[in-house]
Short mmCIF file of C-alpha atoms and ligand atoms in Angstrom, two decimals:
data_model
loop_
_atom_site.label_atom_id
_atom_site.label_comp_id
_atom_site.label_asym_id
_atom_site.label_seq_id
_atom_site.Cartn_x
_atom_site.Cartn_y
_atom_site.Cartn_z
CA MET Q 1 149.63 228.00 148.26
CA GLN Q 2 149.12 225.58 145.34
CA ALA Q 3 151.84 224.07 143.14
CA GLY Q 4 152.31 226.08 139.94
CA GLU Q 5 151.45 229.42 141.57
CA THR Q 6 153.89 232.27 141.53
CA ALA Q 7 154.80 233.76 144.91
CA GLU Q 8 154.87 237.34 146.12
CA ILE Q 9 158.42 238.15 147.14
CA ASP Q 10 158.75 240.17 150.34
CA PRO Q 11 162.14 241.92 150.07
CA ALA Q 12 162.47 241.84 153.88
CA ARG Q 13 162.25 238.01 153.96
CA THR Q 14 163.82 236.85 150.70
CA ALA Q 15 167.37 237.71 149.65
CA ALA Q 16 169.64 236.59 146.81
CA VAL Q 17 173.17 235.24 146.64
CA VAL Q 18 174.96 235.40 143.29
CA LEU Q 19 178.05 233.22 142.82
CA VAL Q 20 180.70 234.95 140.76
CA GLY Q 21 183.96 233.54 142.18
CA GLY Q 22 184.93 231.04 139.48
CA GLN Q 23 188.03 231.37 137.31
CA GLY Q 24 186.13 231.00 134.04
CA SER Q 25 188.93 228.85 132.61
CA ARG Q 26 186.89 227.80 129.56
CA LEU Q 27 186.68 231.43 128.51
CA ARG Q 28 190.41 232.14 128.62
CA PRO Q 29 192.09 234.31 127.50
CA LEU Q 30 189.18 236.76 127.99
CA THR Q 31 188.94 235.85 131.67
CA LEU Q 32 192.66 236.34 132.37
CA THR Q 33 191.93 240.01 133.05
CA THR Q 34 188.15 240.16 133.48
CA PRO Q 35 186.12 237.65 135.51
CA LYS Q 36 183.45 235.92 133.43
CA PRO Q 37 180.40 237.69 134.96
CA MET Q 38 182.05 241.05 134.17
CA LEU Q 39 182.72 240.37 130.47
CA PRO Q 40 180.80 242.84 128.30
CA THR Q 41 177.80 240.96 126.91
CA ALA Q 42 175.44 242.95 124.69
CA GLY Q 43 177.21 246.13 125.76
CA VAL Q 44 177.25 245.78 129.58
CA PRO Q 45 178.88 243.34 132.03
CA PHE Q 46 176.95 240.09 131.93
CA LEU Q 47 176.16 240.48 135.62
CA ALA Q 48 174.10 243.62 134.88
CA HIS Q 49 171.63 241.51 132.90
CA LEU Q 50 171.32 238.97 135.73
CA LEU Q 51 170.95 241.66 138.40
CA SER Q 52 168.25 243.39 136.32
CA ARG Q 53 166.23 240.17 136.40
CA ILE Q 54 166.75 239.76 140.15
CA ALA Q 55 165.54 243.31 140.77
CA ALA Q 56 162.55 242.73 138.47
CA ALA Q 57 161.56 239.70 140.59
CA GLY Q 58 161.18 241.98 143.64
CA ILE Q 59 164.37 241.03 145.50
CA ARG Q 60 166.36 243.93 146.95
CA THR Q 61 169.17 242.46 149.06
CA VAL Q 62 171.91 240.71 147.08
CA ILE Q 63 175.20 239.26 148.32
CA LEU Q 64 177.79 238.70 145.63
CA GLY Q 65 180.05 235.74 146.45
CA THR Q 66 183.40 236.70 144.94
CA ALA Q 67 186.79 234.98 144.90
CA TYR Q 68 188.71 235.25 141.57
CA ARG Q 69 189.53 238.94 140.85
CA ALA Q 70 187.12 240.13 143.53
CA GLU Q 71 188.25 243.76 143.25
CA VAL Q 72 186.82 244.10 139.70
CA PHE Q 73 183.25 243.65 141.00
CA GLU Q 74 183.39 246.19 143.79
CA GLY Q 75 184.73 248.88 141.46
CA PHE Q 76 181.84 248.45 139.02
CA LEU Q 77 178.84 247.77 141.25
CA GLY Q 78 179.36 249.95 144.31
CA ASP Q 79 176.41 249.46 146.67
CA GLY Q 80 174.03 248.45 143.86
CA SER Q 81 171.74 251.45 144.31
CA ALA Q 82 172.05 252.36 140.60
CA LEU Q 83 170.39 249.02 139.90
CA GLY Q 84 167.73 249.41 142.58
CA LEU Q 85 169.47 246.87 144.81
CA ASP Q 86 171.18 246.78 148.17
CA LEU Q 87 174.29 244.92 147.11
CA THR Q 88 177.26 243.68 149.13
CA CYS Q 89 180.39 241.97 147.77
CA ARG Q 90 181.73 239.24 150.04
CA PRO Q 91 185.22 238.17 148.92
CA GLU Q 92 186.18 234.69 150.10
CA PRO Q 93 189.52 234.35 151.90
CA GLU Q 94 190.20 231.39 149.57
CA PRO Q 95 187.91 229.99 146.83
CA LEU Q 96 185.26 227.98 148.67
CA GLY Q 97 183.57 226.34 145.69
CA THR Q 98 179.87 226.67 144.95
CA GLY Q 99 178.44 225.33 148.26
CA GLY Q 100 181.13 226.93 150.43
CA GLY Q 101 180.62 230.17 148.52
CA ILE Q 102 176.86 230.11 149.13
CA ARG Q 103 177.40 229.51 152.86
CA TYR Q 104 180.03 232.24 153.17
CA ALA Q 105 177.90 234.78 151.28
CA ALA Q 106 174.74 233.92 153.24
CA ASP Q 107 176.59 234.48 156.54
CA ALA Q 108 176.52 238.20 155.65
CA LEU Q 109 172.70 238.29 155.62
CA ALA Q 110 170.72 239.79 158.49
CA PRO Q 111 168.81 237.22 160.62
CA GLY Q 112 165.38 238.30 159.30
CA PHE Q 113 165.90 236.68 155.89
CA GLU Q 114 164.12 233.32 155.89
CA GLU Q 115 164.64 232.35 152.28
CA VAL Q 116 167.59 232.76 149.91
CA VAL Q 117 167.53 232.50 146.11
CA VAL Q 118 170.93 231.50 144.73
CA PHE Q 119 172.06 232.23 141.17
CA ASN Q 120 175.13 231.02 139.32
CA GLY Q 121 176.63 234.19 137.93
CA ASP Q 122 177.17 232.84 134.42
CA ILE Q 123 173.67 231.65 133.50
CA LEU Q 124 171.52 233.64 131.11
CA SER Q 125 167.97 232.63 131.88
CA GLY Q 126 164.39 233.71 131.56
CA VAL Q 127 163.32 231.66 134.56
CA ASP Q 128 160.34 233.06 136.44
CA VAL Q 129 161.96 233.53 139.86
CA ARG Q 130 158.57 234.05 141.53
CA ALA Q 131 157.42 230.70 140.12
CA VAL Q 132 160.48 228.86 141.54
CA VAL Q 133 159.82 230.46 144.94
CA GLY Q 134 156.11 229.61 144.61
CA GLU Q 135 156.85 225.94 143.96
CA HIS Q 136 159.34 225.87 146.84
CA ARG Q 137 156.74 227.18 149.28
CA ALA Q 138 153.90 225.02 147.92
CA ALA Q 139 156.02 221.88 148.29
CA GLY Q 140 157.24 222.88 151.76
CA ALA Q 141 160.71 222.10 150.42
CA ASP Q 142 164.04 222.44 152.17
CA ALA Q 143 165.54 223.48 148.85
CA THR Q 144 164.20 223.83 145.30
CA LEU Q 145 166.24 223.62 142.10
CA HIS Q 146 165.34 225.15 138.77
CA LEU Q 147 165.67 222.31 136.24
CA VAL Q 148 165.80 222.68 132.46
CA ARG Q 149 165.21 220.09 129.76
CA VAL Q 150 168.14 219.88 127.35
CA PRO Q 151 168.30 218.21 123.93
CA ASP Q 152 171.46 216.24 124.81
CA PRO Q 153 171.40 215.23 128.50
CA THR Q 154 174.49 212.98 128.06
CA ALA Q 155 176.62 216.13 128.41
CA PHE Q 156 175.31 216.86 131.96
CA GLY Q 157 174.60 215.20 135.27
CA CYS Q 158 170.82 214.82 135.41
CA VAL Q 159 168.17 215.30 138.10
CA PRO Q 160 165.12 213.00 137.93
CA THR Q 161 161.93 213.90 139.82
CA ASP Q 162 158.80 211.95 140.80
CA PRO Q 163 155.29 212.95 139.60
CA THR Q 164 155.00 215.48 142.47
CA GLY Q 165 158.25 217.18 141.42
CA ARG Q 166 160.27 215.75 144.31
CA VAL Q 167 163.92 215.15 143.37
CA THR Q 168 164.74 211.42 143.50
CA ALA Q 169 168.46 211.39 142.61
CA PHE Q 170 171.49 213.35 141.44
CA LEU Q 171 173.07 211.32 138.68
CA GLU Q 172 176.54 211.72 137.16
CA LYS Q 173 176.94 212.04 133.37
CA THR Q 174 176.01 208.81 131.59
CA LEU Q 175 175.41 207.71 128.00
CA THR Q 176 171.89 206.58 128.93
CA PRO Q 177 170.41 209.25 131.23
CA PRO Q 178 166.92 208.38 132.52
CA THR Q 179 165.72 212.01 132.13
CA ASP Q 180 166.57 215.12 130.12
CA GLN Q 181 166.25 217.37 133.22
CA VAL Q 182 169.45 219.08 134.34
CA ASN Q 183 170.42 221.48 137.10
CA ALA Q 184 169.97 225.03 135.74
CA GLY Q 185 172.07 226.81 138.39
CA CYS Q 186 169.29 228.62 140.30
CA TYR Q 187 168.08 227.43 143.71
CA VAL Q 188 165.82 228.47 146.57
CA PHE Q 189 166.99 227.48 150.07
CA ARG Q 190 165.26 227.77 153.41
CA ARG Q 191 167.67 229.80 155.53
CA ASP Q 192 168.31 227.11 158.14
CA VAL Q 193 169.25 224.65 155.39
CA LEU Q 194 171.94 227.04 154.17
CA ASP Q 195 173.24 227.49 157.68
CA ALA Q 196 173.91 223.73 157.81
CA ILE Q 197 176.44 223.82 154.92
CA PRO Q 198 179.90 223.41 156.50
CA ALA Q 199 181.76 226.69 156.93
CA GLY Q 200 185.42 227.43 156.31
CA ARG Q 201 186.23 224.80 153.67
CA PRO Q 202 185.52 224.26 149.95
CA VAL Q 203 182.16 222.57 149.33
CA SER Q 204 180.49 221.71 146.02
CA VAL Q 205 176.75 222.36 146.14
CA GLU Q 206 176.18 220.00 143.20
CA ARG Q 207 178.37 217.11 144.36
CA GLU Q 208 178.17 217.39 148.16
CA THR Q 209 175.35 219.58 149.47
CA PHE Q 210 172.44 218.37 147.32
CA PRO Q 211 173.32 214.63 147.38
CA GLY Q 212 173.90 214.93 151.15
CA LEU Q 213 170.51 216.56 151.72
CA LEU Q 214 168.82 213.87 149.62
CA ALA Q 215 170.54 211.06 151.53
CA ALA Q 216 169.44 212.66 154.80
CA GLY Q 217 165.78 212.57 153.68
CA SER Q 218 165.38 216.30 153.07
CA ARG Q 219 162.62 217.48 150.77
CA LEU Q 220 164.25 218.68 147.53
CA GLN Q 221 161.90 219.97 144.86
CA GLY Q 222 162.58 220.37 141.14
CA HIS Q 223 160.95 223.28 139.31
CA VAL Q 224 160.98 222.37 135.61
CA GLU Q 225 160.62 225.39 133.37
CA SER Q 226 161.45 225.63 129.70
CA SER Q 227 162.14 229.35 129.42
CA TYR Q 228 165.30 230.68 127.76
CA TRP Q 229 168.41 229.13 129.34
CA LEU Q 230 172.07 229.25 128.41
CA ASP Q 231 175.28 228.59 130.35
CA LEU Q 232 177.72 231.24 129.10
CA GLY Q 233 180.78 229.17 130.06
CA THR Q 234 182.32 228.64 126.60
CA PRO Q 235 183.25 231.07 123.81
CA ALA Q 236 180.54 229.62 121.54
CA SER Q 237 177.80 230.05 124.15
CA PHE Q 238 179.14 233.46 125.18
CA VAL Q 239 178.75 234.90 121.66
CA ARG Q 240 175.38 233.20 121.26
CA GLY Q 241 174.08 234.62 124.54
CA SER Q 242 175.26 238.11 123.66
CA ALA Q 243 173.62 237.90 120.22
CA ASP Q 244 170.37 236.62 121.77
CA LEU Q 245 170.31 239.58 124.17
CA VAL Q 246 170.91 242.08 121.34
CA GLN Q 247 168.13 240.51 119.25
CA GLY Q 248 165.66 240.26 122.13
CA ALA Q 249 165.62 236.45 122.24
CA ALA Q 250 167.02 236.46 125.80
CA PRO Q 251 165.30 238.53 128.51
CA THR Q 252 166.99 241.52 130.14
CA ALA Q 253 166.16 244.98 131.43
CA ALA Q 254 169.76 246.15 131.01
CA LEU Q 255 170.27 246.37 127.23
CA PRO Q 256 171.95 249.75 126.54
CA GLY Q 257 170.04 250.37 123.31
CA PRO Q 258 167.06 249.16 121.28
CA VAL Q 259 166.64 245.47 120.38
CA GLY Q 260 167.81 244.86 116.80
CA THR Q 261 170.25 243.08 114.52
CA ALA Q 262 173.21 244.96 116.01
CA LEU Q 263 174.05 247.10 119.02
CA LEU Q 264 176.45 250.04 118.67
CA LEU Q 265 178.00 251.72 121.69
CA PRO Q 266 179.02 255.39 121.72
CA GLY Q 267 182.02 256.38 119.63
CA ALA Q 268 181.84 253.36 117.28
CA LYS Q 269 182.73 254.26 113.67
CA VAL Q 270 181.38 251.88 111.03
CA ALA Q 271 182.19 252.34 107.31
CA GLY Q 272 179.14 252.75 105.09
CA SER Q 273 179.67 249.49 103.17
CA ALA Q 274 180.25 247.33 106.28
CA SER Q 275 177.47 244.99 107.43
CA LEU Q 276 176.57 244.15 111.03
CA THR Q 277 174.17 241.23 111.49
CA ASP Q 278 172.86 238.45 113.74
CA GLY Q 279 173.07 240.32 117.06
CA THR Q 280 176.59 241.72 116.77
CA THR Q 281 177.76 244.13 119.47
CA VAL Q 282 180.13 246.93 118.49
CA GLY Q 283 181.83 248.30 121.62
CA ALA Q 284 182.72 251.91 122.40
CA ASP Q 285 185.21 253.54 120.01
CA VAL Q 286 185.47 250.47 117.76
CA GLN Q 287 186.41 251.19 114.13
CA ILE Q 288 185.17 249.01 111.27
CA GLY Q 289 186.52 249.34 107.69
CA GLU Q 290 184.86 249.27 104.26
CA GLY Q 291 183.26 246.03 103.17
CA ALA Q 292 183.76 244.31 106.53
CA ARG Q 293 181.08 241.76 107.46
CA ILE Q 294 180.50 241.13 111.14
CA SER Q 295 177.98 238.45 112.11
CA GLY Q 296 176.86 237.25 115.56
CA SER Q 297 180.04 238.57 117.21
CA VAL Q 298 181.22 240.68 120.13
CA LEU Q 299 183.70 243.46 119.29
CA MET Q 300 184.93 244.86 122.58
CA ASP Q 301 185.80 248.50 123.25
CA GLY Q 302 188.49 250.05 121.07
CA ALA Q 303 188.87 247.10 118.67
CA ARG Q 304 189.88 247.98 115.09
CA ILE Q 305 188.61 245.94 112.15
CA GLY Q 306 190.20 246.49 108.71
CA ASP Q 307 188.62 246.64 105.24
CA GLY Q 308 187.12 243.45 103.84
CA VAL Q 309 187.36 241.54 107.13
CA LEU Q 310 184.89 238.72 107.89
CA VAL Q 311 184.15 238.07 111.60
CA GLU Q 312 181.61 235.35 112.44
CA ARG Q 313 180.54 234.07 115.90
CA SER Q 314 183.75 235.40 117.43
CA VAL Q 315 184.96 237.65 120.22
CA ILE Q 316 187.47 240.42 119.45
CA GLY Q 317 188.96 241.61 122.74
CA PRO Q 318 189.38 245.23 123.81
CA GLY Q 319 191.96 247.13 121.79
CA ALA Q 320 192.66 244.23 119.40
CA THR Q 321 193.37 244.92 115.72
CA ILE Q 322 192.32 242.78 112.74
CA GLY Q 323 194.13 243.50 109.45
CA ASP Q 324 192.46 243.90 106.05
CA ASP Q 325 190.82 240.85 104.43
CA THR Q 326 191.38 238.60 107.45
CA VAL Q 327 188.78 235.94 108.29
CA VAL Q 328 187.88 235.23 111.95
CA THR Q 329 185.33 232.44 112.47
CA ASP Q 330 184.40 230.81 115.81
CA ALA Q 331 187.53 232.29 117.40
CA VAL Q 332 188.61 234.46 120.34
CA VAL Q 333 191.17 237.26 119.96
CA GLY Q 334 192.54 238.44 123.30
CA ASP Q 335 192.99 242.01 124.55
CA ASP Q 336 195.30 244.22 122.45
CA ALA Q 337 196.36 241.38 120.13
CA SER Q 338 197.28 242.42 116.61
CA ILE Q 339 196.33 240.17 113.70
CA GLY Q 340 197.85 241.04 110.33
CA ALA Q 341 196.17 241.24 106.93
CA SER Q 342 194.89 238.19 105.02
CA CYS Q 343 195.11 235.74 107.95
CA GLU Q 344 192.56 233.05 108.80
CA LEU Q 345 191.60 232.32 112.42
CA LEU Q 346 189.15 229.43 112.42
CA ALA Q 347 187.26 226.85 114.47
CA GLY Q 348 188.00 227.46 118.12
CA VAL Q 349 191.39 229.17 117.84
CA ARG Q 350 192.26 231.52 120.75
CA ILE Q 351 194.83 234.27 120.43
CA TRP Q 352 196.43 235.32 123.73
CA PRO Q 353 196.47 239.00 124.78
CA GLY Q 354 199.06 241.19 123.13
CA LEU Q 355 200.14 238.55 120.60
CA VAL Q 356 201.25 239.93 117.21
CA ILE Q 357 200.60 237.89 114.07
CA PRO Q 358 202.17 239.34 110.92
CA ASP Q 359 200.49 239.86 107.53
CA GLY Q 360 200.55 237.07 105.04
CA GLY Q 361 197.77 234.55 104.92
CA LEU Q 362 198.59 232.60 108.07
CA ARG Q 363 195.95 230.01 108.83
CA PHE Q 364 195.23 228.93 112.42
CA SER Q 365 192.59 226.41 113.35
CA GLY Q 366 191.64 225.40 116.86
CA GLY Q 367 190.14 222.17 115.53
CA ALA Q 368 186.77 222.81 117.19
P1 GTP I 401 185.16 227.23 134.31
O1 GTP I 401 186.49 227.39 135.00
O2 GTP I 401 185.24 227.61 132.86
O3 GTP I 401 184.51 225.90 134.53
O4 GTP I 401 184.14 228.32 134.92
P2 GTP I 401 183.80 228.67 136.46
O5 GTP I 401 185.06 228.93 137.18
O6 GTP I 401 182.81 229.79 136.45
O7 GTP I 401 183.14 227.35 137.04
P3 GTP I 401 181.64 226.89 136.98
O8 GTP I 401 181.04 227.30 135.67
O9 GTP I 401 181.57 225.47 137.35
O10 GTP I 401 180.98 227.73 138.18
C1 GTP I 401 179.60 227.83 138.35
C2 GTP I 401 179.31 229.12 139.11
O11 GTP I 401 179.90 229.08 140.40
C3 GTP I 401 179.88 230.35 138.41
O12 GTP I 401 178.94 231.39 138.57
C4 GTP I 401 181.16 230.63 139.19
O13 GTP I 401 181.51 232.01 139.20
C5 GTP I 401 180.80 230.15 140.59
N1 GTP I 401 181.94 229.63 141.35
C6 GTP I 401 182.75 228.58 141.03
N2 GTP I 401 183.67 228.39 142.00
C7 GTP I 401 183.45 229.34 142.95
C8 GTP I 401 184.10 229.67 144.21
O14 GTP I 401 185.06 229.06 144.65
N3 GTP I 401 183.56 230.71 144.92
C9 GTP I 401 182.48 231.43 144.45
N4 GTP I 401 182.04 232.46 145.19
N5 GTP I 401 181.87 231.16 143.27
C10 GTP I 401 182.35 230.12 142.54
#
C-alpha cells in the first residue's frame, strides 16, 4: 500500500477505543451532572456525532473507556446496536489517564483485533479515518497520530515530522514552536504496541507513552490532514462546535433534523417575533418569548427565555429561566438556574446550577 491511500477497514481486525473518562473541568458547571461527551450538542449527546463517524468508517467494535460518571454512558448507549455498533463500556476502577485508559479499554478486545483506532471523546473532527489507517499501514508504523495545523501553535505542544511523515519529537508548549502541527487526539496503534502500555496505574499517552515509544526507536507516523477539527473542551468551543454541526460546517450523520440556521427539537415553542440564527439549538420543550434574539447558542431542554432577551454564543442549561430583557453573551447558565429580568451576563461568566439572581439590572462579567 502506498502513502496517501485510504485503507479498507475489516471490522474483524480493526476496533476502536473512545476515551470519555475525563472530568471536563473547563466546561463546569455543565459537566457537574453530565460528562462532557454526553452534553447535548446540536440536539444529541456529542458522543453520538463521534460514534456516527466511527460507524461510517466501517468500524463495528467500540470500547468506551469511562471513569467520571460512567453510569451515564451505559444508560444512554446500551449495546450500541441502535448506532450499528457493537459497543461495550469499560469503567475504570480509578481514573487511569489517557494512556492507562486506552490500555484498560483495549484489554476488553478479543485477540483477533490487530489494530486499534483511538479517539478522544471530546474532539469534533472530519478526519478521514480510513486515510489515517492507510498511512499507518503504508508506513509500517507502530502507531500513527492524526496531526492538525493550527493558526496559533504556541497554545499547544507540537509534533514535528520529517519529509516522510515520521514523528521526530514531542515538544512542550513554547513561544517559538518549530511547526504548527499539533496532536489532534486520534491515533492508530498496532495491537502489540497497546499491550505494552503499563497496566493498573495512571499513564498519559501524550506525556509518557508517545515520548517513550519515540525514545525506544519505535516508528511513529504523523498523518497531517486539514479537515474540520475542534476540541470541544471550553464553553466557547462547545457552542461553536454545536453551531457548526447545526449549519453543516462540521460533519456528522447524527443531526436530528435538517441542516440550517437553527435546530428545533420537539415541543419547543418559539414566539413569532423571536429570531434564531447562527446555528442555535433549541432543546425539547424550550419556550422563547416575543422579540427574543438567540444567536449561535445552545438552549438545553426545558429552558425558558423571556421577552426581549438577547442570547449570544452561550449555553443555557436544562430547565434554566432567563427573565425579560436580559442579555447573555459568551456565558454559561447552569441547570435550573433562574436569572431575573434586565440582568447582564457577559464575557465568560458561569452561573452555577440552581442559582437564583433577582430582577434588576445586575451585571456580571467573567472577564473573558
Ligand atoms: P478538562 O478537565 O476540561 O481538561 O477535560 P478532560 O477531563 O476531558 O481532559 P482532557 O480534555 O485532557 O482529556 C482528553 C480526553 O481523554 C477526553 O476525551 C477525556 O474524556 C479523556 N480522559 C481524560 N482522562 C481520562 C481518564 O482518566 N480515563 C479515561 N478513560 N479517559 C480520560
